[in-house]
Short mmCIF file of C-alpha atoms in Angstrom, two decimals:
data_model
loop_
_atom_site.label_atom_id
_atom_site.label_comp_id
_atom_site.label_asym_id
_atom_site.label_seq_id
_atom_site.Cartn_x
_atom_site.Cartn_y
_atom_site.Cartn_z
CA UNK A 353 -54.49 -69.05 81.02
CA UNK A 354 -58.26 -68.35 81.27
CA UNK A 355 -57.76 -66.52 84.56
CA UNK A 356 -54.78 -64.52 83.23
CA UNK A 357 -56.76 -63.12 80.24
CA UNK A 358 -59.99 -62.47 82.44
CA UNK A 359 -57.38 -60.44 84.77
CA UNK A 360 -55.79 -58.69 81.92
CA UNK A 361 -59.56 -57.42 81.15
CA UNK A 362 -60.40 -56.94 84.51
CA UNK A 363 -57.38 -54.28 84.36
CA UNK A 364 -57.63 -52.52 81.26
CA UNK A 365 -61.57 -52.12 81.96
CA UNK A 366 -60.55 -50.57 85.38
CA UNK A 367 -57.94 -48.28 83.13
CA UNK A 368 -61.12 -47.14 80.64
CA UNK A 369 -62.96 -46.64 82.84
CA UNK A 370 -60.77 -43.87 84.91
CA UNK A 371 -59.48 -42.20 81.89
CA UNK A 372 -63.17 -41.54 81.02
CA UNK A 373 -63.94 -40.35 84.28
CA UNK A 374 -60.78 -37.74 84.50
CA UNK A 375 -62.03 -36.34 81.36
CA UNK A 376 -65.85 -35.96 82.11
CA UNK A 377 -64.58 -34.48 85.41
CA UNK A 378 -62.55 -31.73 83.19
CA UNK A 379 -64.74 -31.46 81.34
CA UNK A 380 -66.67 -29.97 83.86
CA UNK A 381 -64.42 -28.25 84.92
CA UNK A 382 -63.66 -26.03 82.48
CA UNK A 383 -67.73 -25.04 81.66
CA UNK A 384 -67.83 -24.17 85.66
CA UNK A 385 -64.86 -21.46 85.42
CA UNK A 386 -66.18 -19.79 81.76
CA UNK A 387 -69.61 -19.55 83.23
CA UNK A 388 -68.01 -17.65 86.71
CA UNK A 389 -66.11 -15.73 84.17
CA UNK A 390 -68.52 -14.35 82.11
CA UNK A 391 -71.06 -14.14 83.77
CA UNK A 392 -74.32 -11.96 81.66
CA UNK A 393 -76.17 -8.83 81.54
CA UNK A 394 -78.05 -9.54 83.99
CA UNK A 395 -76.67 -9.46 87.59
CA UNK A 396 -73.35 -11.47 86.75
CA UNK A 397 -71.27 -11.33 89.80
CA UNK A 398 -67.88 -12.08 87.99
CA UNK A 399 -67.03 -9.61 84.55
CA UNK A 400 -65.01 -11.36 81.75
CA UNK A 401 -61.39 -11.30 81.95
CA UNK A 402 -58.71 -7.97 81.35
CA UNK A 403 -58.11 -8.21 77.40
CA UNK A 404 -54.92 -8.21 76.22
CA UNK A 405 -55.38 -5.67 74.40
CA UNK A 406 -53.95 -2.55 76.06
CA UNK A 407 -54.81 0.84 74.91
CA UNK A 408 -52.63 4.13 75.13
CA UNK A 409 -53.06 8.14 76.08
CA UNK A 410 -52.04 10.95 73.79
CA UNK A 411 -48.88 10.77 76.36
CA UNK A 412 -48.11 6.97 76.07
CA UNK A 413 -49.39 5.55 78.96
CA UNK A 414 -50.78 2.32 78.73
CA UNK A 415 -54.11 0.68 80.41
CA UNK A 416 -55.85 -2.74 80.67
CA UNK A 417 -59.43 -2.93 79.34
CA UNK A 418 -61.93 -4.98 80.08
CA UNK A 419 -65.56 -6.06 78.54
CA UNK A 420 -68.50 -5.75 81.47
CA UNK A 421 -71.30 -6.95 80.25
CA UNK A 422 -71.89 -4.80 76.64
CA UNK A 423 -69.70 -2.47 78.07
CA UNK A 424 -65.76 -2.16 77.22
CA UNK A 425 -63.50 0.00 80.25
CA UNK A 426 -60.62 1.24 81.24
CA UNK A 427 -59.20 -1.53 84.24
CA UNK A 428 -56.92 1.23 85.37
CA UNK A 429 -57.74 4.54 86.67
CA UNK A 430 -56.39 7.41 83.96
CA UNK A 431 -52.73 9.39 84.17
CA UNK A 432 -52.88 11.39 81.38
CA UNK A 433 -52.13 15.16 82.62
CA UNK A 434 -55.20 17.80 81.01
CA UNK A 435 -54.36 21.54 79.54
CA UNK A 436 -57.97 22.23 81.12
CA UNK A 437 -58.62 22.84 85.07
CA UNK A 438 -56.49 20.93 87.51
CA UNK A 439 -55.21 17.31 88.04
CA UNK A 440 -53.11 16.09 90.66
CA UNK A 441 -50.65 13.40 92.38
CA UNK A 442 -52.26 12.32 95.74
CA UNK A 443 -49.24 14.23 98.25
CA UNK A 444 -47.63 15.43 95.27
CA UNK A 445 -46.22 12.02 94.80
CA UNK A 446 -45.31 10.75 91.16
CA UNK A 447 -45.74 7.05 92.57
CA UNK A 448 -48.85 8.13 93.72
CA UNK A 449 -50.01 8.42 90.02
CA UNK A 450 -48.22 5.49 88.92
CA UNK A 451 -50.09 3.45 91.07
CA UNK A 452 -53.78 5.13 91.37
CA UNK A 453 -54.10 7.14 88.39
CA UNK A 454 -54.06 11.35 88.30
CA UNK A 455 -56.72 12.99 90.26
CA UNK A 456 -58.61 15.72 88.52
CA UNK A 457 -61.16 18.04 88.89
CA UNK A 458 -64.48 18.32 86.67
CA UNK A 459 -63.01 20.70 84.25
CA UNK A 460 -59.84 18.78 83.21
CA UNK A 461 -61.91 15.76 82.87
CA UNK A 462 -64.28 17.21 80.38
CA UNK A 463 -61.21 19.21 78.54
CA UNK A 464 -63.78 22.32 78.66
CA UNK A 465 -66.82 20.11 77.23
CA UNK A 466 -69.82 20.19 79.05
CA UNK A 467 -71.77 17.71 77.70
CA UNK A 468 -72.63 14.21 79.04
CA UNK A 469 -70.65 11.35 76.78
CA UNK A 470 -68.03 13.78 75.72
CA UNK A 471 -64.45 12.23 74.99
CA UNK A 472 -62.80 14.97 77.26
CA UNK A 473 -59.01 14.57 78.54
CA UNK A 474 -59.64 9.62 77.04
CA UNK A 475 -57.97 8.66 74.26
CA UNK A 476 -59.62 8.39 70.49
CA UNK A 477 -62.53 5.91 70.83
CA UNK A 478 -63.48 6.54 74.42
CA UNK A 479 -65.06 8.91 76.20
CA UNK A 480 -65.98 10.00 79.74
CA UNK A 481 -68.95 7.87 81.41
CA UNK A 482 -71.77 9.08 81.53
CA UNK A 483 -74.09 8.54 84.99
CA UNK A 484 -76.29 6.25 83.02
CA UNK A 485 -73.16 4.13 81.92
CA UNK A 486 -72.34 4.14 85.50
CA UNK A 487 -75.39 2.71 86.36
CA UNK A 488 -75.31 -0.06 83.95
CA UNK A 489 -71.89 -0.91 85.14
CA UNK A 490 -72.68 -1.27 88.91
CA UNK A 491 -76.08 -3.00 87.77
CA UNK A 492 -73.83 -5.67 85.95
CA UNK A 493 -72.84 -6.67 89.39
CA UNK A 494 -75.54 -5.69 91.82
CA UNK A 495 -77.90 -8.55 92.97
CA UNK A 496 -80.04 -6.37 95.30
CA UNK A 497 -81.44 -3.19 94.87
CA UNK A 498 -80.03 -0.82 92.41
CA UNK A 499 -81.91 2.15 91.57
CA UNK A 500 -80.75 4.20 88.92
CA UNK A 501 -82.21 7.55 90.71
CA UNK A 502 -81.00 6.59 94.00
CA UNK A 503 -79.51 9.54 96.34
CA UNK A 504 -77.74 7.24 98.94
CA UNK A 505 -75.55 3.61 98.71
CA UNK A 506 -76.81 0.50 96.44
CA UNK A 507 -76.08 -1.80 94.09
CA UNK A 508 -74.72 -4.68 96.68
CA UNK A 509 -72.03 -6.44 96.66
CA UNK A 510 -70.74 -4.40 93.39
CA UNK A 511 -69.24 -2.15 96.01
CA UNK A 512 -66.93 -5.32 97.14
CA UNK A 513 -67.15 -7.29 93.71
CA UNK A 514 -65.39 -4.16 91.80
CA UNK A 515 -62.63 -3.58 94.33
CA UNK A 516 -59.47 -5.13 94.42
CA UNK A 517 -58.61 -8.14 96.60
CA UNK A 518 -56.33 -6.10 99.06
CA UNK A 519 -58.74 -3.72 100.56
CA UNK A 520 -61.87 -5.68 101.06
CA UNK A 521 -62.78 -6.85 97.35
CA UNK A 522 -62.72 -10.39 95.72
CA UNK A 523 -59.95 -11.91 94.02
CA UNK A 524 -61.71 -12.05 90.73
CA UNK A 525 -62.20 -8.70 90.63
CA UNK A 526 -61.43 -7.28 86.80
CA UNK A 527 -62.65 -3.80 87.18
CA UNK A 528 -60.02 -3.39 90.19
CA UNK A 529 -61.11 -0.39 91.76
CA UNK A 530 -58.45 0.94 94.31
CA UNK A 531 -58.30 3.31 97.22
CA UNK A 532 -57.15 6.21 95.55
CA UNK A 533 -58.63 8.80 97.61
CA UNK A 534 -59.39 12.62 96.64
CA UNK A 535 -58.85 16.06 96.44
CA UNK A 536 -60.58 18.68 98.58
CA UNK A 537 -61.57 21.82 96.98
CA UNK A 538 -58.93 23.56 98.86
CA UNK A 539 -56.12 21.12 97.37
CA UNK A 540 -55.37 18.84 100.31
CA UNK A 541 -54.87 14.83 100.08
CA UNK A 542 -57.32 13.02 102.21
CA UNK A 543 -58.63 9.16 102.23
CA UNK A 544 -56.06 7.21 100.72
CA UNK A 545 -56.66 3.74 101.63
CA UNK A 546 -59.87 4.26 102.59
CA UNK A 547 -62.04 5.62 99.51
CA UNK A 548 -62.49 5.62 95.70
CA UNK A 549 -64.17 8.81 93.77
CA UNK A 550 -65.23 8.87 90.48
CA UNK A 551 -66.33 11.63 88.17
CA UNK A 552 -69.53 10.79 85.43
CA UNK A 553 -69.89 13.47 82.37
CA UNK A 554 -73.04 14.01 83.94
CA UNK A 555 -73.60 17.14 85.26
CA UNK A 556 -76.76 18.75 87.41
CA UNK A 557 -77.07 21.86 88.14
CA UNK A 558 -74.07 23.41 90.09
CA UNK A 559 -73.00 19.51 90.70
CA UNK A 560 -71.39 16.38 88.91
CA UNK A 561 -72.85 12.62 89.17
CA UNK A 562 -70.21 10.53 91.05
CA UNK A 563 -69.48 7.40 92.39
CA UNK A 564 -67.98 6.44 95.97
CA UNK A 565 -66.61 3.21 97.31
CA UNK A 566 -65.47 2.47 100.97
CA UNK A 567 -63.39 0.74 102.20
CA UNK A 568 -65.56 -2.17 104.35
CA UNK A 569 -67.98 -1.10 102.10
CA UNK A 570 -70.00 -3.21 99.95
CA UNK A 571 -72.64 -1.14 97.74
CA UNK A 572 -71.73 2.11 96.17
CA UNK A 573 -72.96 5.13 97.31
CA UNK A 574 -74.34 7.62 94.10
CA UNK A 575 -74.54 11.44 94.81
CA UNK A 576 -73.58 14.84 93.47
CA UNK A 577 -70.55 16.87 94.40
CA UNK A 578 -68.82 19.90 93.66
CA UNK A 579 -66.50 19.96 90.41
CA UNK A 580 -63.44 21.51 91.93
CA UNK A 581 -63.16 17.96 93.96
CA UNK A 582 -60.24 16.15 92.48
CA UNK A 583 -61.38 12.26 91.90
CA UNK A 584 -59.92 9.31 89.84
CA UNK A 585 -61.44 8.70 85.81
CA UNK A 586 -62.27 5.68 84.10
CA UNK A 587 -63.09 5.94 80.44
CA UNK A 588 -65.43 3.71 78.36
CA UNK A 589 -65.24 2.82 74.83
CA UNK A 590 -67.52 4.23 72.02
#
């Protein structure tokens, strides 16, 4: 009987002593993934999840937003057509849109406004990103370099840690930049696949801040360019 009870023990102790274990180890666990997730203000490689909260245009179309840092963005590049300057469908394809936003040129971006922050062609509550917000994005996941005067590419990896998964970016990528392309200044579709454009409200002289990502690419490349370009939007919140 003696050895029967010192079994039974033997057992349950054994039982304890996994159960405890399982939950320490989920424990764990679940710390690891929320600190990958939201990562801080100060070089975090990984922003916090899409919200699900979705905000609308003036037309009804519906984005993802997500919180970078301080920062609250668009997670999907911008449809809404613009009564100002020109916007386009890469090829003049409506699935085009659908799936990489409207490409528009400085003046339908800024609905006629001029001046850095303005809320141009977003909806109520956002506006369009100024070259400073830029810079405090890509900063959010930059670990070397990432000069907010640069003229050339920084900011690496944010150039691979802000693209999407399927051309070259990481799987836990929120802010999901995709290949969109552009528009030349005389109209024509080029780089699909292969690059991502993005107008700032910030304008210099005859030229407007912008961002560029590559395909293969892992910084991002800051420089001016001429407004009649037609590049993808991403507004911020206010």
């Amino acid at each position: 009987m003696k050895i029967k009870n010192k079994t039974v023990f033997i057992i349950l102790g054994l039982i304890i002593f996994l159960l405890v274990g399982v939950a320490v180890f989920l424990l764990f666990s679940d710390n690891g993934r929320e600190t990958l997730t939201n990562g801080d203000d100060n070089g975090g490689l990984v922003s916090s999840p899409p919200s699900p909260e979705k905000i609308q245009d003036v037309e009804g179309n519906s984005y993802r937003t997500v919180k970078v840092g301080s920062q609250v963005w668009m997670a999907e590049n911008l449809q809404t057509t613009s009564e100002y300057g020109k916007s386009w469908c890469y090829s003049d394809h409506d699935f085009n849109c659908d799936r990489y936003g409207r490409l528009y040129n400085w003046e339908a971006v800024m609905a006629g406004n001029q001046e850095p922050g303005s809320q141009g062609i977003c909806p109520d509550g956002w506006y369009v990103p100024t070259d400073e917000d830029w810079h405090i994005l890509e900063s959010f996941f930059a670990t070397s370099s990432c000069e907010a005067g640069r003229l050339s590419w920084g900011c690496y990896p944010a150039g691979e840690m802000m693209k999407t998964e399927v051309w070259g970016g990481v799987e836990e990528s929120t802010f999901a930049v995709l290949p969109a392309g552009r528009i030349d200044r005389e109209e024509r579709s080029g780089h699909l696949h292969t690059y991502s454009f993005f107008w700032t409200s910030s304008k210099i002289g005859d030229g407007v801040w912008r961002r560029v990502f590559l395909d293969a690419q892992s910084s991002i490349l800051r420089t001016t360019e001429n407004p009649e370009y037609g590049y993808s939007v991403r507004c911020i919140k206010r």
